[in-house]
């Protein structure tokens, strides 16, 4: 059968028909919303390169998370901006650290909101690297016990899931063992398995004050040119005990998401990162793009590529649009 018997446009004629044959939909329940938490009181500071995204002091969190939960967003991922940084990122695994306090504050206010924590030292080290630096080199094996300590202290504070993003070899296994030893056998690990050394993290580093003070992250994060290597990274993390694996960034790496989805059967997350968000915001502000349509298309493309979970700064606005639609119907 061929044209004129086959007419693809028949199913595109009506909204109802289009919705009936739609292959991919994004639901608010797929989304994770990042939150930047800092020391201090009554602070809500907008990040210049990420309009609509703020750094919050812990005391401002209850109000925020109540709203996030009301919008139907199931989970947040926490990033901490500590008061003090040092060579070994001590405040990352302090029970009175900013993320540990934030976890307790959120869990007290909205216990049902899933609290995920980013496990990485870069926000806590004076040099801004994701691990311990020895002779200007990030030392993999010296970093592992610190990451394990950090994950454990998040678990003890009440986190529901930990998400290591440092890209050290062997960290998923080290974290799994540390959690199990202390009885956190049910706490899942979402591993940033294929995390690339990307220019798209620029705005995040302003938000988290975590830019490296010398060099860059290319000795531990992946080369953007590689996809077979991503599959090896994912395989290793699954073998070490990762429950969910992540590809990051999302948009320039949709092919990586697809390859990972096809090869592995565990849940796949994608991180729609700060630079991807900033580009949309800048264009929308100038009236160059329709923000809602652009965001919907972006999130749909990430799901279509094979992600089950999307970590995105757009979550809140997307959820609000969905709620407006429901109200209108
Ligand atoms: C910490 C971390 C980074 C991001 C998430 N966790 C920054 C980096 O690796 O430099 C980036 C998130 C974003 O850009 O939105 N290592």
Short mmCIF file of C-alpha atoms and ligand atoms in Angstrom, two decimals:
data_model
loop_
_atom_site.label_atom_id
_atom_site.label_comp_id
_atom_site.label_asym_id
_atom_site.label_seq_id
_atom_site.Cartn_x
_atom_site.Cartn_y
_atom_site.Cartn_z
CA UNK A 1 0.00 0.00 0.00
CA UNK A 2 1.30 3.40 -0.91
CA UNK A 3 0.13 6.94 -1.55
CA UNK A 4 -2.71 7.80 -2.07
CA UNK A 5 -3.96 4.82 0.04
CA UNK A 6 -1.57 5.63 2.87
CA UNK A 7 -2.02 9.15 4.12
CA UNK A 8 -0.02 9.90 7.24
CA UNK A 9 -1.89 13.14 7.75
CA UNK A 10 -5.16 11.32 8.62
CA UNK A 11 -4.04 10.83 12.20
CA UNK A 12 -2.78 14.38 12.56
CA UNK A 13 -6.05 16.11 11.78
CA UNK A 14 -7.53 16.41 15.28
CA UNK A 15 -6.17 17.06 18.71
CA UNK A 16 -7.97 13.98 20.00
CA UNK A 17 -6.50 11.76 17.29
CA UNK A 18 -3.02 13.14 17.81
CA UNK A 19 -3.26 12.49 21.50
CA UNK A 20 -4.56 8.95 20.90
CA UNK A 21 -1.52 8.00 18.82
CA UNK A 22 1.08 9.91 20.83
CA UNK A 23 4.02 7.63 21.59
CA UNK A 24 5.72 9.62 24.34
CA UNK A 25 4.34 11.75 27.13
CA UNK A 26 6.06 13.56 29.95
CA UNK A 27 4.42 13.39 33.33
CA UNK A 28 5.27 15.50 36.36
CA UNK A 29 5.86 12.20 38.17
CA UNK A 30 8.92 11.63 35.93
CA UNK A 31 10.70 14.75 37.17
CA UNK A 32 13.28 15.55 39.82
CA UNK A 33 13.83 19.18 40.82
CA UNK A 34 17.30 20.42 41.88
CA UNK A 35 17.61 22.66 44.95
CA UNK A 36 20.66 24.69 46.03
CA UNK A 37 20.90 25.04 49.78
CA UNK A 38 23.19 27.31 51.71
CA UNK A 39 24.05 28.42 55.25
CA UNK A 40 22.60 31.61 56.66
CA UNK A 41 19.11 32.88 57.42
CA UNK A 42 16.24 34.01 55.29
CA UNK A 43 18.22 33.82 52.06
CA UNK A 44 16.68 33.44 48.63
CA UNK A 45 19.18 34.55 46.01
CA UNK A 46 18.44 34.15 42.33
CA UNK A 47 21.27 32.75 40.23
CA UNK A 48 22.12 35.25 37.51
CA UNK A 49 22.60 32.72 34.73
CA UNK A 50 19.59 30.62 35.79
CA UNK A 51 16.54 32.89 36.02
CA UNK A 52 13.90 31.37 38.29
CA UNK A 53 16.40 29.21 40.19
CA UNK A 54 17.54 30.29 43.65
CA UNK A 55 19.91 29.46 46.43
CA UNK A 56 17.96 28.98 49.65
CA UNK A 57 19.00 29.01 53.27
CA UNK A 58 17.74 25.99 55.21
CA UNK A 59 15.08 28.01 57.05
CA UNK A 60 13.48 28.97 53.71
CA UNK A 61 13.18 25.37 52.54
CA UNK A 62 9.93 24.32 54.27
CA UNK A 63 7.95 26.89 52.28
CA UNK A 64 9.64 25.85 49.02
CA UNK A 65 9.23 22.12 49.38
CA UNK A 66 5.63 22.47 50.45
CA UNK A 67 4.99 24.22 47.13
CA UNK A 68 7.06 21.69 45.15
CA UNK A 69 5.09 18.81 46.66
CA UNK A 70 1.79 20.61 46.04
CA UNK A 71 2.72 20.81 42.35
CA UNK A 72 3.02 17.01 42.30
CA UNK A 73 6.80 16.90 41.81
CA UNK A 74 7.84 13.64 43.49
CA UNK A 75 11.51 14.32 44.23
CA UNK A 76 14.20 16.92 44.79
CA UNK A 77 17.97 16.58 44.47
CA UNK A 78 20.03 18.66 46.88
CA UNK A 79 23.27 20.55 46.27
CA UNK A 80 25.00 22.24 49.16
CA UNK A 81 26.92 25.48 49.36
CA UNK A 82 28.85 25.22 52.63
CA UNK A 83 30.18 28.09 54.72
CA UNK A 84 33.69 26.68 54.87
CA UNK A 85 35.71 24.86 52.26
CA UNK A 86 38.97 23.00 52.84
CA UNK A 87 41.37 20.67 51.04
CA UNK A 88 39.36 17.54 51.88
CA UNK A 89 35.82 18.92 51.85
CA UNK A 90 35.19 18.27 55.55
CA UNK A 91 31.80 19.96 55.66
CA UNK A 92 30.53 17.46 53.07
CA UNK A 93 30.40 14.70 55.68
CA UNK A 94 29.63 16.77 58.77
CA UNK A 95 26.35 15.79 60.44
CA UNK A 96 25.74 19.54 60.90
CA UNK A 97 26.61 20.28 57.27
CA UNK A 98 24.23 22.33 55.16
CA UNK A 99 22.81 19.40 53.17
CA UNK A 100 22.37 17.27 56.28
CA UNK A 101 20.40 20.10 57.91
CA UNK A 102 18.40 20.60 54.72
CA UNK A 103 17.46 16.92 54.55
CA UNK A 104 16.13 17.02 58.10
CA UNK A 105 14.21 20.26 57.47
CA UNK A 106 12.58 18.88 54.31
CA UNK A 107 11.73 15.51 55.80
CA UNK A 108 10.12 17.24 58.77
CA UNK A 109 7.96 19.46 56.58
CA UNK A 110 7.02 17.06 53.75
CA UNK A 111 8.01 13.49 54.66
CA UNK A 112 6.59 12.06 51.44
CA UNK A 113 8.80 14.19 49.16
CA UNK A 114 11.68 12.01 47.97
CA UNK A 115 15.00 13.56 48.94
CA UNK A 116 17.94 12.66 46.73
CA UNK A 117 21.39 14.03 47.48
CA UNK A 118 24.25 14.77 45.13
CA UNK A 119 27.40 13.11 46.45
CA UNK A 120 30.51 14.96 45.26
CA UNK A 121 33.20 17.00 46.94
CA UNK A 122 33.55 19.87 44.46
CA UNK A 123 31.27 22.25 46.34
CA UNK A 124 33.17 21.57 49.58
CA UNK A 125 36.83 21.63 48.55
CA UNK A 126 38.90 24.81 48.50
CA UNK A 127 40.35 23.81 45.11
CA UNK A 128 36.92 23.00 43.64
CA UNK A 129 37.82 19.53 42.39
CA UNK A 130 35.59 16.51 42.95
CA UNK A 131 38.17 14.62 45.00
CA UNK A 132 41.32 14.84 47.08
CA UNK A 133 44.18 16.58 45.25
CA UNK A 134 47.70 15.21 45.60
CA UNK A 135 50.42 16.96 43.58
CA UNK A 136 47.82 18.70 41.41
CA UNK A 137 46.19 15.37 40.55
CA UNK A 138 42.76 14.23 41.78
CA UNK A 139 43.60 11.05 43.67
CA UNK A 140 40.94 8.44 42.97
CA UNK A 141 41.48 5.97 45.79
CA UNK A 142 42.02 8.57 48.51
CA UNK A 143 38.68 10.13 47.50
CA UNK A 144 36.58 6.96 47.82
CA UNK A 145 36.39 6.78 51.64
CA UNK A 146 35.37 10.46 51.77
CA UNK A 147 32.57 9.93 49.27
CA UNK A 148 31.41 6.89 51.25
CA UNK A 149 31.41 8.98 54.44
CA UNK A 150 29.46 11.73 52.70
CA UNK A 151 26.82 9.32 51.36
CA UNK A 152 26.50 7.69 54.77
CA UNK A 153 26.02 11.03 56.53
CA UNK A 154 23.25 11.90 54.05
CA UNK A 155 21.61 8.55 54.77
CA UNK A 156 21.86 9.14 58.50
CA UNK A 157 20.25 12.57 58.08
CA UNK A 158 17.30 10.90 56.34
CA UNK A 159 18.00 11.04 52.60
CA UNK A 160 15.96 8.62 50.48
CA UNK A 161 18.57 8.09 47.76
CA UNK A 162 22.17 9.13 47.13
CA UNK A 163 23.52 10.18 43.75
CA UNK A 164 27.31 10.14 43.32
CA UNK A 165 28.41 12.57 40.60
CA UNK A 166 32.18 12.71 41.11
CA UNK A 167 33.19 10.16 38.43
CA UNK A 168 35.85 8.44 40.54
CA UNK A 169 36.34 4.78 39.65
CA UNK A 170 34.89 2.37 42.18
CA UNK A 171 32.82 4.90 44.10
CA UNK A 172 29.49 3.13 43.68
CA UNK A 173 30.92 -0.02 45.25
CA UNK A 174 32.57 1.95 48.06
CA UNK A 175 29.31 3.77 48.82
CA UNK A 176 27.24 0.57 48.64
CA UNK A 177 29.53 -1.19 51.14
CA UNK A 178 29.53 1.76 53.53
CA UNK A 179 25.73 2.00 53.45
CA UNK A 180 25.23 -1.74 53.90
CA UNK A 181 27.66 -1.90 56.81
CA UNK A 182 25.58 0.64 58.69
CA UNK A 183 22.29 -1.03 57.91
CA UNK A 184 21.14 1.16 55.00
CA UNK A 185 20.63 -1.89 52.82
CA UNK A 186 17.45 -0.46 51.31
CA UNK A 187 18.84 2.94 50.34
CA UNK A 188 19.16 3.11 46.53
CA UNK A 189 22.07 4.60 44.62
CA UNK A 190 21.42 6.66 41.51
CA UNK A 191 24.78 6.84 39.82
CA UNK A 192 25.86 9.61 37.47
CA UNK A 193 27.35 6.78 35.42
CA UNK A 194 28.04 8.54 32.13
CA UNK A 195 28.88 12.08 33.09
CA UNK A 196 30.69 14.12 30.48
CA UNK A 197 33.20 16.95 30.89
CA UNK A 198 30.72 19.45 29.53
CA UNK A 199 30.63 23.19 28.90
CA UNK A 200 26.92 23.03 29.77
CA UNK A 201 27.70 22.93 33.52
CA UNK A 202 28.80 26.60 33.47
CA UNK A 203 25.75 28.14 35.19
CA UNK A 204 25.69 25.36 37.82
CA UNK A 205 29.20 26.22 38.89
CA UNK A 206 28.03 29.77 39.56
CA UNK A 207 25.02 28.42 41.47
CA UNK A 208 27.01 25.92 43.53
CA UNK A 209 30.21 27.98 43.70
CA UNK A 210 32.10 24.91 42.58
CA UNK A 211 34.32 25.93 39.66
CA UNK A 212 37.75 24.24 39.83
CA UNK A 213 40.44 26.69 40.93
CA UNK A 214 43.01 25.15 38.57
CA UNK A 215 42.76 22.92 35.53
CA UNK A 216 39.48 21.27 34.55
CA UNK A 217 37.59 18.03 35.10
CA UNK A 218 38.70 16.18 32.00
CA UNK A 219 40.85 13.68 33.91
CA UNK A 220 37.76 12.23 35.57
CA UNK A 221 34.68 13.24 33.58
CA UNK A 222 34.10 11.69 30.17
CA UNK A 223 35.18 12.94 26.77
CA UNK A 224 32.07 14.22 24.92
CA UNK A 225 33.21 12.34 21.83
CA UNK A 226 32.72 8.88 23.35
CA UNK A 227 29.70 6.61 23.56
CA UNK A 228 31.13 3.08 23.80
CA UNK A 229 33.01 4.26 26.86
CA UNK A 230 29.68 5.35 28.37
CA UNK A 231 28.37 1.80 28.05
CA UNK A 232 31.42 0.50 29.92
CA UNK A 233 30.91 3.10 32.66
CA UNK A 234 27.28 2.07 33.02
CA UNK A 235 28.13 -1.63 33.10
CA UNK A 236 30.71 -1.07 35.83
CA UNK A 237 28.31 0.97 37.97
CA UNK A 238 25.60 -1.66 37.65
CA UNK A 239 28.12 -4.34 38.65
CA UNK A 240 29.08 -2.24 41.67
CA UNK A 241 25.46 -2.00 42.76
CA UNK A 242 23.92 1.10 41.16
CA UNK A 243 20.11 0.95 41.15
CA UNK A 244 19.50 3.77 38.68
CA UNK A 245 22.00 4.98 36.14
CA UNK A 246 22.25 8.47 34.78
CA UNK A 247 23.44 10.13 31.61
CA UNK A 248 24.49 13.76 31.89
CA UNK A 249 24.03 16.22 30.20
CA UNK A 250 20.89 15.24 28.31
CA UNK A 251 20.42 17.17 25.09
CA UNK A 252 23.74 16.75 23.35
CA UNK A 253 23.74 13.15 24.58
CA UNK A 254 20.35 11.82 23.48
CA UNK A 255 22.16 9.13 21.50
CA UNK A 256 23.95 8.04 24.66
CA UNK A 257 20.63 7.80 26.52
CA UNK A 258 19.25 5.69 23.68
CA UNK A 259 22.26 3.35 23.61
CA UNK A 260 22.13 2.91 27.39
CA UNK A 261 18.36 2.30 27.28
CA UNK A 262 18.74 -0.36 24.59
CA UNK A 263 21.56 -2.18 26.31
CA UNK A 264 20.50 -2.13 30.00
CA UNK A 265 17.22 -2.84 31.72
CA UNK A 266 17.69 -0.77 34.87
CA UNK A 267 15.95 2.60 35.22
CA UNK A 268 17.68 5.37 33.28
CA UNK A 269 17.82 8.98 34.41
CA UNK A 270 18.95 11.97 32.37
CA UNK A 271 20.15 15.30 33.73
CA UNK A 272 18.86 18.28 31.75
CA UNK A 273 21.68 20.49 33.01
CA UNK A 274 22.08 24.14 33.92
CA UNK A 275 23.46 25.30 30.56
CA UNK A 276 20.58 23.66 28.73
CA UNK A 277 18.18 25.49 31.02
CA UNK A 278 20.02 28.81 30.66
CA UNK A 279 19.86 28.72 26.86
CA UNK A 280 16.08 28.26 26.88
CA UNK A 281 15.59 30.97 29.48
CA UNK A 282 17.75 33.47 27.62
CA UNK A 283 15.99 32.88 24.33
CA UNK A 284 12.54 32.94 25.91
CA UNK A 285 13.31 36.21 27.69
CA UNK A 286 14.22 37.76 24.37
CA UNK A 287 11.01 36.50 22.83
CA UNK A 288 12.99 34.27 20.46
CA UNK A 289 11.40 31.04 21.65
CA UNK A 290 8.04 30.09 23.10
CA UNK A 291 9.16 28.80 26.50
CA UNK A 292 6.36 26.36 27.21
CA UNK A 293 6.48 24.72 23.81
CA UNK A 294 10.27 24.58 23.85
CA UNK A 295 10.45 23.03 27.31
CA UNK A 296 7.75 20.49 26.49
CA UNK A 297 9.57 19.51 23.31
CA UNK A 298 12.90 19.18 25.15
CA UNK A 299 11.51 17.04 27.96
CA UNK A 300 9.62 14.89 25.47
CA UNK A 301 12.79 14.34 23.44
CA UNK A 302 14.67 13.19 26.54
CA UNK A 303 11.93 10.68 27.33
CA UNK A 304 11.69 9.58 23.71
CA UNK A 305 15.44 8.90 23.77
CA UNK A 306 14.76 6.44 26.58
CA UNK A 307 15.00 8.21 29.94
CA UNK A 308 12.56 7.18 32.66
CA UNK A 309 13.54 9.99 35.00
CA UNK A 310 14.46 13.58 34.12
CA UNK A 311 16.31 15.86 36.49
CA UNK A 312 15.41 19.34 35.35
CA UNK A 313 15.32 22.95 36.50
CA UNK A 314 12.16 23.30 34.39
CA UNK A 315 10.24 20.89 36.68
CA UNK A 316 8.47 23.56 38.65
CA UNK A 317 7.23 25.56 35.69
CA UNK A 318 6.30 22.44 33.79
CA UNK A 319 4.29 21.19 36.77
CA UNK A 320 2.56 24.57 37.07
CA UNK A 321 1.57 24.47 33.38
CA UNK A 322 0.14 20.99 33.84
CA UNK A 323 -1.87 22.18 36.83
CA UNK A 324 -3.17 25.21 34.93
CA UNK A 325 -4.36 22.88 32.17
CA UNK A 326 -6.19 20.69 34.65
CA UNK A 327 -7.81 23.74 36.17
CA UNK A 328 -8.89 24.93 32.72
CA UNK A 329 -10.55 21.62 31.89
C1 LIG B 1 28.95 18.10 40.92
C2 LIG B 1 27.89 18.33 39.89
C3 LIG B 1 27.90 19.18 38.78
C4 LIG B 1 26.62 19.12 38.23
C5 LIG B 1 25.90 18.22 39.00
N1 LIG B 1 26.71 17.74 40.00
C6 LIG B 1 28.93 20.11 38.25
C7 LIG B 1 30.20 19.62 37.71
O1 LIG B 1 30.46 18.43 37.57
O2 LIG B 1 31.01 20.50 37.44
C8 LIG B 1 26.13 19.89 37.05
C9 LIG B 1 24.67 20.16 37.05
C10 LIG B 1 24.23 21.20 36.08
O3 LIG B 1 25.01 21.77 35.29
O4 LIG B 1 23.04 21.50 36.11
N2 LIG B 1 30.08 17.47 40.46
#
